[in-house]
Amino acid sequence: MKSKVVMELSKLRGLSRREKRLIFSAWLLMLGLRLSLWLNPSQTIHRIQRRSAFRHNVVHFPVYQLLWAIQFSSFFVPRATCLAQGLAAKVMLSRFGYDSKLHLGVAKEDEHFEAHAWLTHHGQVILGDVG
């Protein structure tokens, strides 16, 4: 039986060079944000939330593909929580010209509350189930 890491990595074979670069970029972003959250969480969150400038990259990816890259790369980043994924997705979407909003709140898990982060785009939740 293959390990989960090997199975996830095997998914890369069928991807185009452009998609592989996107995943690598998402992984670097996730890793950097995870480290920033560990060193100075409140400053990292405030800095990302204040950013509103959009850059339009030459290569265009649809929102779902950017989110997929973040979620895929988060498998390879230790403690890639919903907050780390939400911040990384917000930055990644902004880089490609998409507006999004990060929400911080709580979710009820098995009779207790836990911190939770989710991302919306045009009023729809696109990352971090709030169900």
PDB file of C-alpha atoms in Angstrom:
ATOM      1  CA  MET A   1       0.000   0.000   0.000  1.00  0.00           C
ATOM      2  CA  LYS A   2       1.412   3.377  -1.020  1.00  0.00           C
ATOM      3  CA  SER A   3       1.861   6.104   1.549  1.00  0.00           C
ATOM      4  CA  LYS A   4      -0.451   9.093   1.251  1.00  0.00           C
ATOM      5  CA  VAL A   5       2.481  11.385   0.351  1.00  0.00           C
ATOM      6  CA  VAL A   6       3.504   9.125  -2.539  1.00  0.00           C
ATOM      7  CA  MET A   7      -0.098   8.964  -3.733  1.00  0.00           C
ATOM      8  CA  GLU A   8      -0.425  12.764  -3.642  1.00  0.00           C
ATOM      9  CA  LEU A   9       2.892  13.242  -5.424  1.00  0.00           C
ATOM     10  CA  SER A  10       1.872  10.777  -8.124  1.00  0.00           C
ATOM     11  CA  LYS A  11      -0.962  13.161  -9.050  1.00  0.00           C
ATOM     12  CA  LEU A  12       1.666  15.622 -10.283  1.00  0.00           C
ATOM     13  CA  ARG A  13       2.609  13.381 -13.223  1.00  0.00           C
ATOM     14  CA  GLY A  14      -0.437  14.210 -15.291  1.00  0.00           C
ATOM     15  CA  LEU A  15      -0.199  17.956 -14.789  1.00  0.00           C
ATOM     16  CA  SER A  16       1.117  20.470 -17.274  1.00  0.00           C
ATOM     17  CA  ARG A  17       4.315  22.413 -16.611  1.00  0.00           C
ATOM     18  CA  ARG A  18       2.178  25.529 -15.988  1.00  0.00           C
ATOM     19  CA  GLU A  19       0.067  23.709 -13.361  1.00  0.00           C
ATOM     20  CA  LYS A  20       3.192  22.346 -11.668  1.00  0.00           C
ATOM     21  CA  ARG A  21       4.611  25.882 -11.421  1.00  0.00           C
ATOM     22  CA  LEU A  22       1.316  27.023  -9.898  1.00  0.00           C
ATOM     23  CA  ILE A  23       1.475  24.285  -7.260  1.00  0.00           C
ATOM     24  CA  PHE A  24       5.109  25.077  -6.481  1.00  0.00           C
ATOM     25  CA  SER A  25       4.228  28.757  -6.119  1.00  0.00           C
ATOM     26  CA  ALA A  26       1.298  27.860  -3.848  1.00  0.00           C
ATOM     27  CA  TRP A  27       3.540  25.616  -1.755  1.00  0.00           C
ATOM     28  CA  LEU A  28       6.163  28.355  -1.289  1.00  0.00           C
ATOM     29  CA  LEU A  29       3.426  30.824  -0.355  1.00  0.00           C
ATOM     30  CA  MET A  30       1.873  28.360   2.112  1.00  0.00           C
ATOM     31  CA  LEU A  31       5.236  27.593   3.686  1.00  0.00           C
ATOM     32  CA  GLY A  32       6.095  31.277   4.067  1.00  0.00           C
ATOM     33  CA  LEU A  33       2.715  32.139   5.550  1.00  0.00           C
ATOM     34  CA  ARG A  34       2.825  29.179   7.923  1.00  0.00           C
ATOM     35  CA  LEU A  35       6.219  30.368   9.173  1.00  0.00           C
ATOM     36  CA  SER A  36       4.930  33.951   9.492  1.00  0.00           C
ATOM     37  CA  LEU A  37       1.912  32.745  11.465  1.00  0.00           C
ATOM     38  CA  TRP A  38       4.185  30.847  13.803  1.00  0.00           C
ATOM     39  CA  LEU A  39       6.498  33.845  14.367  1.00  0.00           C
ATOM     40  CA  ASN A  40       3.987  36.691  14.515  1.00  0.00           C
ATOM     41  CA  PRO A  41       0.378  35.612  13.936  1.00  0.00           C
ATOM     42  CA  SER A  42      -1.482  38.859  14.556  1.00  0.00           C
ATOM     43  CA  GLN A  43       0.824  40.983  12.386  1.00  0.00           C
ATOM     44  CA  THR A  44       0.635  38.434   9.565  1.00  0.00           C
ATOM     45  CA  ILE A  45      -3.169  38.391   9.630  1.00  0.00           C
ATOM     46  CA  HIS A  46      -3.455  42.191   9.738  1.00  0.00           C
ATOM     47  CA  ARG A  47      -0.935  42.649   6.932  1.00  0.00           C
ATOM     48  CA  ILE A  48      -2.773  40.240   4.623  1.00  0.00           C
ATOM     49  CA  GLN A  49      -6.205  41.679   5.489  1.00  0.00           C
ATOM     50  CA  ARG A  50      -5.058  45.241   4.700  1.00  0.00           C
ATOM     51  CA  ARG A  51      -3.735  44.338   1.279  1.00  0.00           C
ATOM     52  CA  SER A  52      -6.162  45.433  -1.364  1.00  0.00           C
ATOM     53  CA  ALA A  53      -3.977  46.015  -4.406  1.00  0.00           C
ATOM     54  CA  PHE A  54      -4.527  43.496  -7.141  1.00  0.00           C
ATOM     55  CA  ARG A  55      -1.891  42.421  -9.593  1.00  0.00           C
ATOM     56  CA  HIS A  56      -2.938  40.804 -12.792  1.00  0.00           C
ATOM     57  CA  ASN A  57      -0.510  38.083 -13.769  1.00  0.00           C
ATOM     58  CA  VAL A  58       0.052  37.394 -17.423  1.00  0.00           C
ATOM     59  CA  VAL A  59      -0.976  33.747 -16.995  1.00  0.00           C
ATOM     60  CA  HIS A  60      -4.616  33.423 -16.032  1.00  0.00           C
ATOM     61  CA  PHE A  61      -5.993  30.673 -13.817  1.00  0.00           C
ATOM     62  CA  PRO A  62      -9.627  30.316 -12.779  1.00  0.00           C
ATOM     63  CA  VAL A  63     -10.480  30.639  -9.073  1.00  0.00           C
ATOM     64  CA  TYR A  64     -11.130  26.909  -8.642  1.00  0.00           C
ATOM     65  CA  GLN A  65      -7.652  26.056  -9.960  1.00  0.00           C
ATOM     66  CA  LEU A  66      -5.946  28.525  -7.606  1.00  0.00           C
ATOM     67  CA  LEU A  67      -7.867  27.078  -4.652  1.00  0.00           C
ATOM     68  CA  TRP A  68      -6.983  23.562  -5.741  1.00  0.00           C
ATOM     69  CA  ALA A  69      -3.272  24.496  -5.827  1.00  0.00           C
ATOM     70  CA  ILE A  70      -3.480  25.896  -2.286  1.00  0.00           C
ATOM     71  CA  GLN A  71      -5.316  22.852  -0.967  1.00  0.00           C
ATOM     72  CA  PHE A  72      -2.962  20.432  -2.732  1.00  0.00           C
ATOM     73  CA  SER A  73       0.169  22.222  -1.509  1.00  0.00           C
ATOM     74  CA  SER A  74      -1.186  22.403   2.048  1.00  0.00           C
ATOM     75  CA  PHE A  75      -0.808  18.628   2.225  1.00  0.00           C
ATOM     76  CA  PHE A  76       2.964  19.181   2.196  1.00  0.00           C
ATOM     77  CA  VAL A  77       3.088  21.989   4.786  1.00  0.00           C
ATOM     78  CA  PRO A  78       3.006  21.053   8.471  1.00  0.00           C
ATOM     79  CA  ARG A  79       0.051  22.506  10.411  1.00  0.00           C
ATOM     80  CA  ALA A  80      -1.533  24.050   7.328  1.00  0.00           C
ATOM     81  CA  THR A  81      -4.643  25.092   9.207  1.00  0.00           C
ATOM     82  CA  CYS A  82      -7.744  26.726   7.783  1.00  0.00           C
ATOM     83  CA  LEU A  83      -6.199  30.085   8.709  1.00  0.00           C
ATOM     84  CA  ALA A  84      -2.957  29.385   6.829  1.00  0.00           C
ATOM     85  CA  GLN A  85      -4.889  28.098   3.815  1.00  0.00           C
ATOM     86  CA  GLY A  86      -7.276  31.055   3.889  1.00  0.00           C
ATOM     87  CA  LEU A  87      -4.463  33.598   4.036  1.00  0.00           C
ATOM     88  CA  ALA A  88      -2.528  31.853   1.270  1.00  0.00           C
ATOM     89  CA  ALA A  89      -5.628  31.645  -0.913  1.00  0.00           C
ATOM     90  CA  LYS A  90      -6.402  35.328  -0.327  1.00  0.00           C
ATOM     91  CA  VAL A  91      -2.885  36.310  -1.419  1.00  0.00           C
ATOM     92  CA  MET A  92      -2.927  33.934  -4.400  1.00  0.00           C
ATOM     93  CA  LEU A  93      -6.325  35.152  -5.612  1.00  0.00           C
ATOM     94  CA  SER A  94      -5.227  38.763  -5.212  1.00  0.00           C
ATOM     95  CA  ARG A  95      -2.148  38.088  -7.342  1.00  0.00           C
ATOM     96  CA  PHE A  96      -4.403  36.965 -10.154  1.00  0.00           C
ATOM     97  CA  GLY A  97      -6.825  39.865  -9.823  1.00  0.00           C
ATOM     98  CA  TYR A  98      -9.600  38.206  -7.826  1.00  0.00           C
ATOM     99  CA  ASP A  99     -11.204  39.912  -4.853  1.00  0.00           C
ATOM    100  CA  SER A 100     -11.823  37.823  -1.739  1.00  0.00           C
ATOM    101  CA  LYS A 101     -12.539  38.309   1.939  1.00  0.00           C
ATOM    102  CA  LEU A 102     -11.084  36.328   4.824  1.00  0.00           C
ATOM    103  CA  HIS A 103     -13.459  35.693   7.722  1.00  0.00           C
ATOM    104  CA  LEU A 104     -12.346  34.693  11.208  1.00  0.00           C
ATOM    105  CA  GLY A 105     -14.749  33.129  13.651  1.00  0.00           C
ATOM    106  CA  VAL A 106     -15.590  29.967  15.527  1.00  0.00           C
ATOM    107  CA  ALA A 107     -17.048  26.618  14.549  1.00  0.00           C
ATOM    108  CA  LYS A 108     -18.689  24.094  16.835  1.00  0.00           C
ATOM    109  CA  GLU A 109     -16.860  20.767  16.763  1.00  0.00           C
ATOM    110  CA  ASP A 110     -18.154  17.886  18.890  1.00  0.00           C
ATOM    111  CA  GLU A 111     -19.740  20.038  21.596  1.00  0.00           C
ATOM    112  CA  HIS A 112     -16.882  22.558  21.833  1.00  0.00           C
ATOM    113  CA  PHE A 113     -15.888  25.634  19.878  1.00  0.00           C
ATOM    114  CA  GLU A 114     -12.757  25.990  17.765  1.00  0.00           C
ATOM    115  CA  ALA A 115     -11.297  28.934  15.879  1.00  0.00           C
ATOM    116  CA  HIS A 116     -12.085  28.818  12.181  1.00  0.00           C
ATOM    117  CA  ALA A 117     -11.227  30.798   9.053  1.00  0.00           C
ATOM    118  CA  TRP A 118     -12.992  30.799   5.711  1.00  0.00           C
ATOM    119  CA  LEU A 119     -12.701  32.711   2.469  1.00  0.00           C
ATOM    120  CA  THR A 120     -15.483  34.233   0.387  1.00  0.00           C
ATOM    121  CA  HIS A 121     -15.518  35.469  -3.191  1.00  0.00           C
ATOM    122  CA  HIS A 122     -18.552  37.473  -4.399  1.00  0.00           C
ATOM    123  CA  GLY A 123     -20.379  36.542  -1.189  1.00  0.00           C
ATOM    124  CA  GLN A 124     -19.917  32.783  -1.637  1.00  0.00           C
ATOM    125  CA  VAL A 125     -17.774  30.610   0.633  1.00  0.00           C
ATOM    126  CA  ILE A 126     -14.989  29.203  -1.533  1.00  0.00           C
ATOM    127  CA  LEU A 127     -12.618  27.806   1.089  1.00  0.00           C
ATOM    128  CA  GLY A 128     -13.226  26.554   4.620  1.00  0.00           C
ATOM    129  CA  ASP A 129     -16.574  24.866   5.059  1.00  0.00           C
ATOM    130  CA  VAL A 130     -18.879  26.775   7.405  1.00  0.00           C
ATOM    131  CA  GLY A 131     -21.666  24.186   7.181  1.00  0.00           C
TER     132      GLY A 131
END
